[in-house]
Coordinates of N, CA and C in Angstrom, one line a residue:
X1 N 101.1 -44.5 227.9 CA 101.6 -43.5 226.9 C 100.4 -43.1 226.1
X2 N 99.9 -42.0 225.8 CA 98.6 -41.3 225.2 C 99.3 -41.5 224.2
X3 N 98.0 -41.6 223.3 CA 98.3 -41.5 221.6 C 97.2 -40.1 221.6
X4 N 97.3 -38.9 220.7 CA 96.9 -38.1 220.0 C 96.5 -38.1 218.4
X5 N 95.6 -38.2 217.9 CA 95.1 -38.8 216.9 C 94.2 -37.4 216.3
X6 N 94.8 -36.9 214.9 CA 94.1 -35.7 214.1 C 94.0 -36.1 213.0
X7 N 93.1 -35.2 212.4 CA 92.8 -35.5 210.8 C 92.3 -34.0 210.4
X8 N 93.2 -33.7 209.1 CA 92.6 -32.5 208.2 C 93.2 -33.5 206.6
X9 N 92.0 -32.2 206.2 CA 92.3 -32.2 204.4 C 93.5 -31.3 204.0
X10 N 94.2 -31.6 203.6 CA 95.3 -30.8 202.2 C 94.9 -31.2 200.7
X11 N 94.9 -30.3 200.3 CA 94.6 -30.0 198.2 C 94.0 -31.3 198.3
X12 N 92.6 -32.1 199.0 CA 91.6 -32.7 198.9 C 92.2 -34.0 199.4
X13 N 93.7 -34.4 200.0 CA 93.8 -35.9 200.9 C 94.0 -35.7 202.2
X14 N 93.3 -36.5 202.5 CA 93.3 -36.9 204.3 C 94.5 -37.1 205.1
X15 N 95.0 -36.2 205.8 CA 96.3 -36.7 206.3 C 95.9 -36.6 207.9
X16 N 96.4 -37.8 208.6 CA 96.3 -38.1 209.9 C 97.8 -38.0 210.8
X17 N 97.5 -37.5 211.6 CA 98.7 -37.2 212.7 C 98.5 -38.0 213.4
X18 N 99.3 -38.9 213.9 CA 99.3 -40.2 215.2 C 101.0 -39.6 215.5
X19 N 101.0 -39.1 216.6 CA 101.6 -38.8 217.5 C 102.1 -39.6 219.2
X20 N 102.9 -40.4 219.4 CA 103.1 -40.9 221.1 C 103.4 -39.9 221.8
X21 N 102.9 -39.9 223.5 CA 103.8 -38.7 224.0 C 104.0 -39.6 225.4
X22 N 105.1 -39.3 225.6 CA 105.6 -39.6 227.0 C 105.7 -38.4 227.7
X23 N 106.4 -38.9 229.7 CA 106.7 -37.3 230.2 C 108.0 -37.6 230.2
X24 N 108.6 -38.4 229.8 CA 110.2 -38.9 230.5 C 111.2 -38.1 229.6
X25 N 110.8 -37.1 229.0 CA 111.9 -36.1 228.0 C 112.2 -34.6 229.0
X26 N 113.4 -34.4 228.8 CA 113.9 -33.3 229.7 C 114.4 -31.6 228.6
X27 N 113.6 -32.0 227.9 CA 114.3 -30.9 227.4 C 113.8 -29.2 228.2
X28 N 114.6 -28.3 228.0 CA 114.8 -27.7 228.5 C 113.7 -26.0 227.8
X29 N 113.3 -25.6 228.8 CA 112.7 -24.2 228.5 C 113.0 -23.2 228.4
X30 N 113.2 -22.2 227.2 CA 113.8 -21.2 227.2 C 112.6 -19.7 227.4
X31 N 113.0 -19.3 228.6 CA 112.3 -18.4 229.3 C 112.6 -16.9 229.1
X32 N 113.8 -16.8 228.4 CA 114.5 -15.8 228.2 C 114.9 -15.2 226.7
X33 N 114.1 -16.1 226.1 CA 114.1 -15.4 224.3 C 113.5 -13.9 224.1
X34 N 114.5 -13.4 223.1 CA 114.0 -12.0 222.8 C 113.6 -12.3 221.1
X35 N 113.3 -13.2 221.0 CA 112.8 -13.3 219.6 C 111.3 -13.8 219.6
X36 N 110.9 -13.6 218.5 CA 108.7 -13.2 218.4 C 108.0 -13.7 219.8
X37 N 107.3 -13.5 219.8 CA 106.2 -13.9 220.7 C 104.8 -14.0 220.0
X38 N 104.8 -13.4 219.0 CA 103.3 -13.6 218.0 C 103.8 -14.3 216.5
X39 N 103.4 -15.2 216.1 CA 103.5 -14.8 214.7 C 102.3 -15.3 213.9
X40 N 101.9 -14.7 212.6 CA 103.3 -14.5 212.0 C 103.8 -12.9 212.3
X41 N 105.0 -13.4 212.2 CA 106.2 -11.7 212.8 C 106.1 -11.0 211.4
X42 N 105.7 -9.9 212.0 CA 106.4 -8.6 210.6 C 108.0 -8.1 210.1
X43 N 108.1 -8.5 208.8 CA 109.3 -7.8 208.2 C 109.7 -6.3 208.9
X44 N 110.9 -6.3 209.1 CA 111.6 -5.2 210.0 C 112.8 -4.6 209.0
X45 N 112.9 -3.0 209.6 CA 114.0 -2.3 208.4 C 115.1 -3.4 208.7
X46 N 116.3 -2.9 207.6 CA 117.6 -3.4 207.7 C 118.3 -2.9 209.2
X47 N 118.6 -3.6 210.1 CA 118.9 -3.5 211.4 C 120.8 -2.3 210.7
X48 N 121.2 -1.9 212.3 CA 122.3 -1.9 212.5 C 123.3 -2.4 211.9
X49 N 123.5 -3.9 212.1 CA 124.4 -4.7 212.1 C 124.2 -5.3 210.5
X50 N 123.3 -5.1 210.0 CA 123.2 -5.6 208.4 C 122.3 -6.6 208.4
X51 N 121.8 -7.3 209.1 CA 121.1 -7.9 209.2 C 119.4 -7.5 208.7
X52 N 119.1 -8.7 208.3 CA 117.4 -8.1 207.3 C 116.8 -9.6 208.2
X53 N 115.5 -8.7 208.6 CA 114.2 -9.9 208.8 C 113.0 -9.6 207.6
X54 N 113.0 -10.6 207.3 CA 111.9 -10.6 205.9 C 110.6 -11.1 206.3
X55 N 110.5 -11.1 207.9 CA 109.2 -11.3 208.2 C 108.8 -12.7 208.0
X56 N 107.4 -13.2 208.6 CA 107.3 -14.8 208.7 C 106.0 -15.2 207.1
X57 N 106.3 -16.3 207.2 CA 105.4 -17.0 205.7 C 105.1 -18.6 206.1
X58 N 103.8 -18.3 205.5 CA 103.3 -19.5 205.6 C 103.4 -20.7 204.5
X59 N 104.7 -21.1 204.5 CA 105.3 -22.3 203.5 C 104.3 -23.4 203.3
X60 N 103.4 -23.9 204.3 CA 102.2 -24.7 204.0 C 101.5 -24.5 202.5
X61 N 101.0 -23.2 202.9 CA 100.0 -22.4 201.6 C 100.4 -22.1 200.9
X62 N 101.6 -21.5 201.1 CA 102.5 -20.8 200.1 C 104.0 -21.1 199.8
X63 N 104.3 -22.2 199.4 CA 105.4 -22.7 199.6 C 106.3 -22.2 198.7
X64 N 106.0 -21.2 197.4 CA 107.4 -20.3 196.9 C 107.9 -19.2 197.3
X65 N 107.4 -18.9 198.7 CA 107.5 -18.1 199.7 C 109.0 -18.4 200.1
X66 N 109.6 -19.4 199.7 CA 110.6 -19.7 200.7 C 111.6 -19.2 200.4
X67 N 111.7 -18.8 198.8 CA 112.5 -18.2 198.1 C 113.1 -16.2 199.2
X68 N 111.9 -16.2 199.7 CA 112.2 -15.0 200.6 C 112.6 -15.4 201.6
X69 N 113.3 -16.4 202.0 CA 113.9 -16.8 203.5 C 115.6 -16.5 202.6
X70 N 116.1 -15.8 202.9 CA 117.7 -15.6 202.4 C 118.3 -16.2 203.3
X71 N 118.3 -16.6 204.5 CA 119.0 -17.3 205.2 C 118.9 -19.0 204.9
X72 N 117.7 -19.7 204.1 CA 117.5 -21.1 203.7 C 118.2 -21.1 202.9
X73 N 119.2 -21.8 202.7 CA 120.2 -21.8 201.2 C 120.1 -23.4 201.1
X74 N 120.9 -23.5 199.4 CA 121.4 -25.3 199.6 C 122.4 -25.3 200.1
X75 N 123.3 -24.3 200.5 CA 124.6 -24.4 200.7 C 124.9 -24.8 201.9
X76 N 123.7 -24.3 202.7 CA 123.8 -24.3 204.6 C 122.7 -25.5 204.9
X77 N 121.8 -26.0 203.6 CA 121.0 -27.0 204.2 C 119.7 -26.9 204.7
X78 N 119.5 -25.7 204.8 CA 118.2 -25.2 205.6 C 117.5 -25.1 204.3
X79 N 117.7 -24.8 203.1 CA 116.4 -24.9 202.2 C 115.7 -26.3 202.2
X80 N 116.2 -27.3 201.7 CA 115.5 -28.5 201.5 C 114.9 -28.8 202.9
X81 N 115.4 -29.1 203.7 CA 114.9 -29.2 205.2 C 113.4 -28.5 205.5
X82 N 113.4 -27.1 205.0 CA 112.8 -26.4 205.4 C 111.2 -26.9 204.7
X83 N 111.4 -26.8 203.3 CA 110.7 -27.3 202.1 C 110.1 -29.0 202.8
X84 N 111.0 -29.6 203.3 CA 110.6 -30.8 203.6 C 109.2 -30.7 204.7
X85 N 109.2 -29.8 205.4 CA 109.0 -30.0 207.1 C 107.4 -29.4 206.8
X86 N 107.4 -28.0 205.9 CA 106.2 -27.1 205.2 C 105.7 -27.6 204.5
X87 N 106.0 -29.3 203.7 CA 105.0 -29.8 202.6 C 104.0 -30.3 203.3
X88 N 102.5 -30.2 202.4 CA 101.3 -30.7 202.5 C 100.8 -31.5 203.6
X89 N 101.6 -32.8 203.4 CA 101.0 -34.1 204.0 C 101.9 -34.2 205.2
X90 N 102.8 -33.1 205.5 CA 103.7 -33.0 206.9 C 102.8 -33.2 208.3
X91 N 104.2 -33.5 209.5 CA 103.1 -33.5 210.7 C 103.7 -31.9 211.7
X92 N 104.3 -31.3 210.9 CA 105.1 -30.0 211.3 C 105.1 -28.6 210.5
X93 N 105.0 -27.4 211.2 CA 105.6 -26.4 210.2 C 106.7 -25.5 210.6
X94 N 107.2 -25.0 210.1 CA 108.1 -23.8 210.6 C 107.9 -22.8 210.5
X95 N 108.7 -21.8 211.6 CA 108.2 -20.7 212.2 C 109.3 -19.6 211.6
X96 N 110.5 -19.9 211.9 CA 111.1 -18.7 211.5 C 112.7 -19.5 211.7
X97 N 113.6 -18.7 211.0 CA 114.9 -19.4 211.3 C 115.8 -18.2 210.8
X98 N 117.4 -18.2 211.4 CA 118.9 -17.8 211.0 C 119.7 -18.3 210.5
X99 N 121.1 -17.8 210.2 CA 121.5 -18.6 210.0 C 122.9 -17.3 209.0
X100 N 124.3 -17.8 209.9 CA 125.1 -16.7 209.3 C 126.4 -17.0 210.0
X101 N 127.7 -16.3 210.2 CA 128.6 -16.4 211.1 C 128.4 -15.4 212.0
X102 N 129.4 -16.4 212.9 CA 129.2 -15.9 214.2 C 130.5 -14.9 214.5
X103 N 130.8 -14.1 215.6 CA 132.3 -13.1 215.8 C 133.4 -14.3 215.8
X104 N 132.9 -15.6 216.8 CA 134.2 -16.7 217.1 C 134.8 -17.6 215.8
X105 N 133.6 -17.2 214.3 CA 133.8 -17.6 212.7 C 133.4 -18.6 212.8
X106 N 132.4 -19.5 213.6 CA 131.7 -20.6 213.6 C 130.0 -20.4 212.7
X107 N 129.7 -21.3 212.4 CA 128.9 -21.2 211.2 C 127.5 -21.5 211.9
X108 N 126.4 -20.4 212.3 CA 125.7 -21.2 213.1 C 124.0 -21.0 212.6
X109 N 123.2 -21.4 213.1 CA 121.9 -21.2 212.1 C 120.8 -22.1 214.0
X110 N 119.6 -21.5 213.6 CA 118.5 -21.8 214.3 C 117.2 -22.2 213.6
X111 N 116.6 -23.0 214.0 CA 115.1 -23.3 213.1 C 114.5 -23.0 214.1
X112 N 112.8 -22.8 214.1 CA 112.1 -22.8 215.5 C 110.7 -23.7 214.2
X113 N 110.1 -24.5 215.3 CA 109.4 -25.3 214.3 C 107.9 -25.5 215.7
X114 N 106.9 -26.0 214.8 CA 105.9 -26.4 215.6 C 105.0 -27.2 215.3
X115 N 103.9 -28.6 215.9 CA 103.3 -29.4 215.4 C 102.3 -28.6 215.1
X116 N 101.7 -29.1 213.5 CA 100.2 -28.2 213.1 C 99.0 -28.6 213.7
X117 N 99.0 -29.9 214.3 CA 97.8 -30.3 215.5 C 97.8 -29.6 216.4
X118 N 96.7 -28.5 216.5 CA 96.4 -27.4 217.6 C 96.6 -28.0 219.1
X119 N 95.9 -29.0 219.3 CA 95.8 -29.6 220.7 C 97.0 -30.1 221.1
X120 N 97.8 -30.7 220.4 CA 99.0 -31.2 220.8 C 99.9 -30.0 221.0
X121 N 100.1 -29.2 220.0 CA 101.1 -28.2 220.3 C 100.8 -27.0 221.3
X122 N 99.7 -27.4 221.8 CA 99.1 -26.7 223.2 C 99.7 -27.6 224.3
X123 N 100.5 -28.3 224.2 CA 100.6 -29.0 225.4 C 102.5 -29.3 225.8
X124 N 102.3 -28.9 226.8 CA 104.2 -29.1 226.7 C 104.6 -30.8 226.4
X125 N 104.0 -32.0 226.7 CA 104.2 -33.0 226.8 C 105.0 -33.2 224.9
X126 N 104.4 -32.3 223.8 CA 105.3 -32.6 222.4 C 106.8 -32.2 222.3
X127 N 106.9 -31.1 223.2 CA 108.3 -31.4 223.3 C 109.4 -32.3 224.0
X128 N 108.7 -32.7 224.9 CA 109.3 -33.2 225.8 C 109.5 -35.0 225.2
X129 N 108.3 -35.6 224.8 CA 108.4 -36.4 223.4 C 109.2 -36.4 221.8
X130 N 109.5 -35.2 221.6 CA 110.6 -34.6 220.2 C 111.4 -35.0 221.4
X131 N 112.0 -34.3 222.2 CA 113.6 -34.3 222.8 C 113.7 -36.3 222.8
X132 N 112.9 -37.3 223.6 CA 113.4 -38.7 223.5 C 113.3 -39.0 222.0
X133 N 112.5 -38.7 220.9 CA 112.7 -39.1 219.5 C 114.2 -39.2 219.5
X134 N 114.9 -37.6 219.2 CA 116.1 -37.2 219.2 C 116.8 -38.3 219.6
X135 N 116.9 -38.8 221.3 CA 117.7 -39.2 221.8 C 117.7 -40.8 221.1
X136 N 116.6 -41.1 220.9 CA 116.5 -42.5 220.0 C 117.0 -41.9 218.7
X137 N 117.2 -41.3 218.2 CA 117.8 -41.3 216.4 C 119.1 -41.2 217.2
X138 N 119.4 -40.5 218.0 CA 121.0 -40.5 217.8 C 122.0 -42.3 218.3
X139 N 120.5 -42.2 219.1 CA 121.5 -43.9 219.1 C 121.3 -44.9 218.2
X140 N 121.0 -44.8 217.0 CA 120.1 -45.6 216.2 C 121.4 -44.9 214.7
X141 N 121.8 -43.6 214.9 CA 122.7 -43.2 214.0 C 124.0 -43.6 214.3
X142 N 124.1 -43.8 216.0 CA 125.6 -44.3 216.7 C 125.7 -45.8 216.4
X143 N 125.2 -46.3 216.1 CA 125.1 -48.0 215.7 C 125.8 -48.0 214.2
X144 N 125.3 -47.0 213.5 CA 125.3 -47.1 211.9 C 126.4 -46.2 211.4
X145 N 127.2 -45.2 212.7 CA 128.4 -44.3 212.3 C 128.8 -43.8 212.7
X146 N 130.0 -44.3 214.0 CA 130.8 -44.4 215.0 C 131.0 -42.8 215.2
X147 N 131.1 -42.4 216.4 CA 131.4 -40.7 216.9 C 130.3 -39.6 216.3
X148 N 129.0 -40.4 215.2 CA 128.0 -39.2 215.2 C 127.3 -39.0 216.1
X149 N 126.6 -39.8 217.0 CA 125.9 -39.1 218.3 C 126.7 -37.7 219.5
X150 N 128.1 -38.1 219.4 CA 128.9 -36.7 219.3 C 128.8 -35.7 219.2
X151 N 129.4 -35.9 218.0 CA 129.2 -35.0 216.9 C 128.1 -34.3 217.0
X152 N 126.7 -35.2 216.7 CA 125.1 -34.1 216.8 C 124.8 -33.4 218.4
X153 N 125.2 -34.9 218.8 CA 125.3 -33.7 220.7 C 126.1 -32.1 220.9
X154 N 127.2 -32.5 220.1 CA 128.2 -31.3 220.4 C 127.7 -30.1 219.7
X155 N 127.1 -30.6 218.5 CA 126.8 -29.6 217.8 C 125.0 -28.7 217.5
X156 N 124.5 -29.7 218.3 CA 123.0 -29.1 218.3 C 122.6 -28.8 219.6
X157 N 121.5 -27.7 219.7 CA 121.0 -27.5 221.6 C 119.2 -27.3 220.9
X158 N 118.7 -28.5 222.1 CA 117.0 -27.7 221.6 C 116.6 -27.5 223.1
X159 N 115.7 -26.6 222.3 CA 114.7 -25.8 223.5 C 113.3 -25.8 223.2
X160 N 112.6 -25.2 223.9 CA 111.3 -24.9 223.7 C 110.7 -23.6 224.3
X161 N 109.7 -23.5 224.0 CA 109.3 -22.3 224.2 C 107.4 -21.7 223.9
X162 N 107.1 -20.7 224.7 CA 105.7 -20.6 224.4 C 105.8 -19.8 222.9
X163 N 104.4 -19.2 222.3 CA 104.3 -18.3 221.6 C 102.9 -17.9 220.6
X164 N 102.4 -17.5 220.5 CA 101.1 -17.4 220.4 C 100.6 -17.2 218.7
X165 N 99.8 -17.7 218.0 CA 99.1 -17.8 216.7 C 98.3 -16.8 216.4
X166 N 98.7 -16.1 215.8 CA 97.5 -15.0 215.5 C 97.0 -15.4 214.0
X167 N 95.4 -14.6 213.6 CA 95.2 -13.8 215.0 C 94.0 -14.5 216.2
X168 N 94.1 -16.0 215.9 CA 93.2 -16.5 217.5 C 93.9 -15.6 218.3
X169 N 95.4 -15.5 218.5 CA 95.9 -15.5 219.8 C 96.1 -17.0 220.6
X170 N 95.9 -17.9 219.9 CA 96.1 -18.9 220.7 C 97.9 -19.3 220.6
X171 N 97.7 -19.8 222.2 CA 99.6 -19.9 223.1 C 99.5 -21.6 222.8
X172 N 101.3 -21.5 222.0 CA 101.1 -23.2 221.7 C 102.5 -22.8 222.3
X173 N 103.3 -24.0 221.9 CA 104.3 -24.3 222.3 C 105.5 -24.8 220.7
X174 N 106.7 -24.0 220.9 CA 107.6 -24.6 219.7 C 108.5 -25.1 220.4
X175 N 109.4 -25.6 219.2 CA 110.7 -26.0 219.3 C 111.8 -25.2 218.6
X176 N 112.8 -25.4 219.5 CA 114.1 -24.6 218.6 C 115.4 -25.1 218.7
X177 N 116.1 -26.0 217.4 CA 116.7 -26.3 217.3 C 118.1 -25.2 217.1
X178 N 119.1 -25.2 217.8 CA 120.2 -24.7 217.4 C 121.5 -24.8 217.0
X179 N 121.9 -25.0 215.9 CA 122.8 -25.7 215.7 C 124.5 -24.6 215.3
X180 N 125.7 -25.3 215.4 CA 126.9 -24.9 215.5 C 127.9 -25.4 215.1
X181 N 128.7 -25.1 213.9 CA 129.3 -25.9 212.8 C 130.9 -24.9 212.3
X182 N 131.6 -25.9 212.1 CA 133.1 -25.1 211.7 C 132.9 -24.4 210.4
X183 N 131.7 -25.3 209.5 CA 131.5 -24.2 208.5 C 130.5 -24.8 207.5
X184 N 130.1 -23.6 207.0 CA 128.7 -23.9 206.0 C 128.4 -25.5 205.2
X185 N 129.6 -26.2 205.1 CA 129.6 -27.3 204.2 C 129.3 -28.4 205.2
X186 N 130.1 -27.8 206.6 CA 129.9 -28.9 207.6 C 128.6 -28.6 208.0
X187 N 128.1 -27.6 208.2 CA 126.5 -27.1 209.0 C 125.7 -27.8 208.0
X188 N 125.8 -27.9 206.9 CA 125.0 -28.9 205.5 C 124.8 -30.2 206.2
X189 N 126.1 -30.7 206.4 CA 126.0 -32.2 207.0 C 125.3 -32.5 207.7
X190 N 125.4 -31.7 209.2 CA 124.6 -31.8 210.5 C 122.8 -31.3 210.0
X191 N 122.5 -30.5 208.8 CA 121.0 -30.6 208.5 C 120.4 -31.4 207.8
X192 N 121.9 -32.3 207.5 CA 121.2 -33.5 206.4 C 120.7 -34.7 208.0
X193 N 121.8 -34.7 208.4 CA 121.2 -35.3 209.9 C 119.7 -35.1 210.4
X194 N 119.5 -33.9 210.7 CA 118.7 -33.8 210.9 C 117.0 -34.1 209.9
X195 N 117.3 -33.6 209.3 CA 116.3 -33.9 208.3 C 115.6 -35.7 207.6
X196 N 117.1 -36.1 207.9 CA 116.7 -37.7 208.1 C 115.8 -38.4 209.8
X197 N 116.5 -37.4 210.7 CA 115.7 -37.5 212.2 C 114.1 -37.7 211.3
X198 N 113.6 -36.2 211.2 CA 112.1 -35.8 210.3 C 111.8 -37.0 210.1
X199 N 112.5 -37.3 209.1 CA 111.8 -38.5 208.2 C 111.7 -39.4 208.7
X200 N 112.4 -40.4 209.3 CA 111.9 -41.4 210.2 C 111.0 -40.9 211.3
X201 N 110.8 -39.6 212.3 CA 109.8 -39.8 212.9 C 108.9 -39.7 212.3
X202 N 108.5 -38.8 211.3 CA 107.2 -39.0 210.9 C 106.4 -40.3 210.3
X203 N 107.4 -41.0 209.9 CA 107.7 -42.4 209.4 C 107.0 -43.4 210.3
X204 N 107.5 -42.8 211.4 CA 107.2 -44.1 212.8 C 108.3 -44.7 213.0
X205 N 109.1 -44.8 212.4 CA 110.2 -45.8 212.7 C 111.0 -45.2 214.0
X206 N 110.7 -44.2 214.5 CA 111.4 -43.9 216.1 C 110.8 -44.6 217.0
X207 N 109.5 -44.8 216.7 CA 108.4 -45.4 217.7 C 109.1 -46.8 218.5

């Protein structure tokens, strides 16, 4: 099992990324997205359907940026989450996300997220390592609260995908979480889930 091992400064402390990766994760490649291929993405008019892209931000640097993500709410969960994943001494940042009802009235929202260690998120092997994290928190949640591994199965799909950094242009690789909820208060729950996943991996305790 390789270990990946980085180091940068933030506002003057040393934060190190120690990363395991295996090949034994199967998550799945989404080859057929019509969403960015560069970012950061540019803000776009008010579409058709009502819908507003406010364009992508760098929550690292700029973390009262987030206030311009109208789709991160507390209500739906994705603010604190979001805020958590973009702080300083993180081993991740986010890329762009939704999050609204759907025609069938199901409550649904998407994160797309990526490791800030260049070398690693150049390599498909970090997703494929996130997907067995996953599969270890959910059994590690199934021990601690009967029918949630379920529940998070039923209700979440990840994928991956390429996409390129400008303006190197350098092609890394993300993730995209998708998730699907009877309704905003429930879709809260499933990102409080999630969000505790974060924390213990970065933690180590998936390890």
């Amino acid at each position: 099992m390789p270990v990946f091992l980085s180091s940068s400064t933030k506002g003057g402390r040393k934060v190190s990324y120690r990363v395991l990766l295996t090949r034994s994760g199967v998550m799945k490649e989404d080859r057929e997205s019509n969403r960015f291929q560069g970012w950061p993405f540019h803000a776009e008019e008010r579409r058709e359907d009502g819908e507003i892209n406010n364009g992508a931000f760098d929550l690292i640097s700029q973390p009262h940026k987030i206030d311009s993500i109208h789709e991160a709410t507390d209500a739906n969960g994705l603010r604190p989450l979001i805020k958590y994943l973009n702080r300083p001494v993180g081993c991740f940042m986010t890329l762009g996300c939704a999050a609204g009802i759907e025609d069938d009235g199901l409550y649904y929202s998407y994160l797309e997220l990526t490791i800030r260690y260049a070398e690693l998120a150049r390599s498909t092997d970090w997703p494929q390592e996130f997907e067995q994290k996953w599969k270890h928190f959910l059994e590690r949640a199934e021990s601690q609260t009967e029918g949630i591994r379920h529940l998070l199965e039923e209700s979440c799909r990840m994928t991956y995908r390429h996409f390129y950094l400008r303006p190197e242009i350098d092609r890394r690789l993300l993730v995209c979480m998708d998730l699907r909820a009877v309704s905003e208060a429930h879709h809260r729950i499933l990102i409080s889930h999630a969000q505790r996943f974060f924390e213990l991996l970065e933690s180590g305790e998936l390890n």
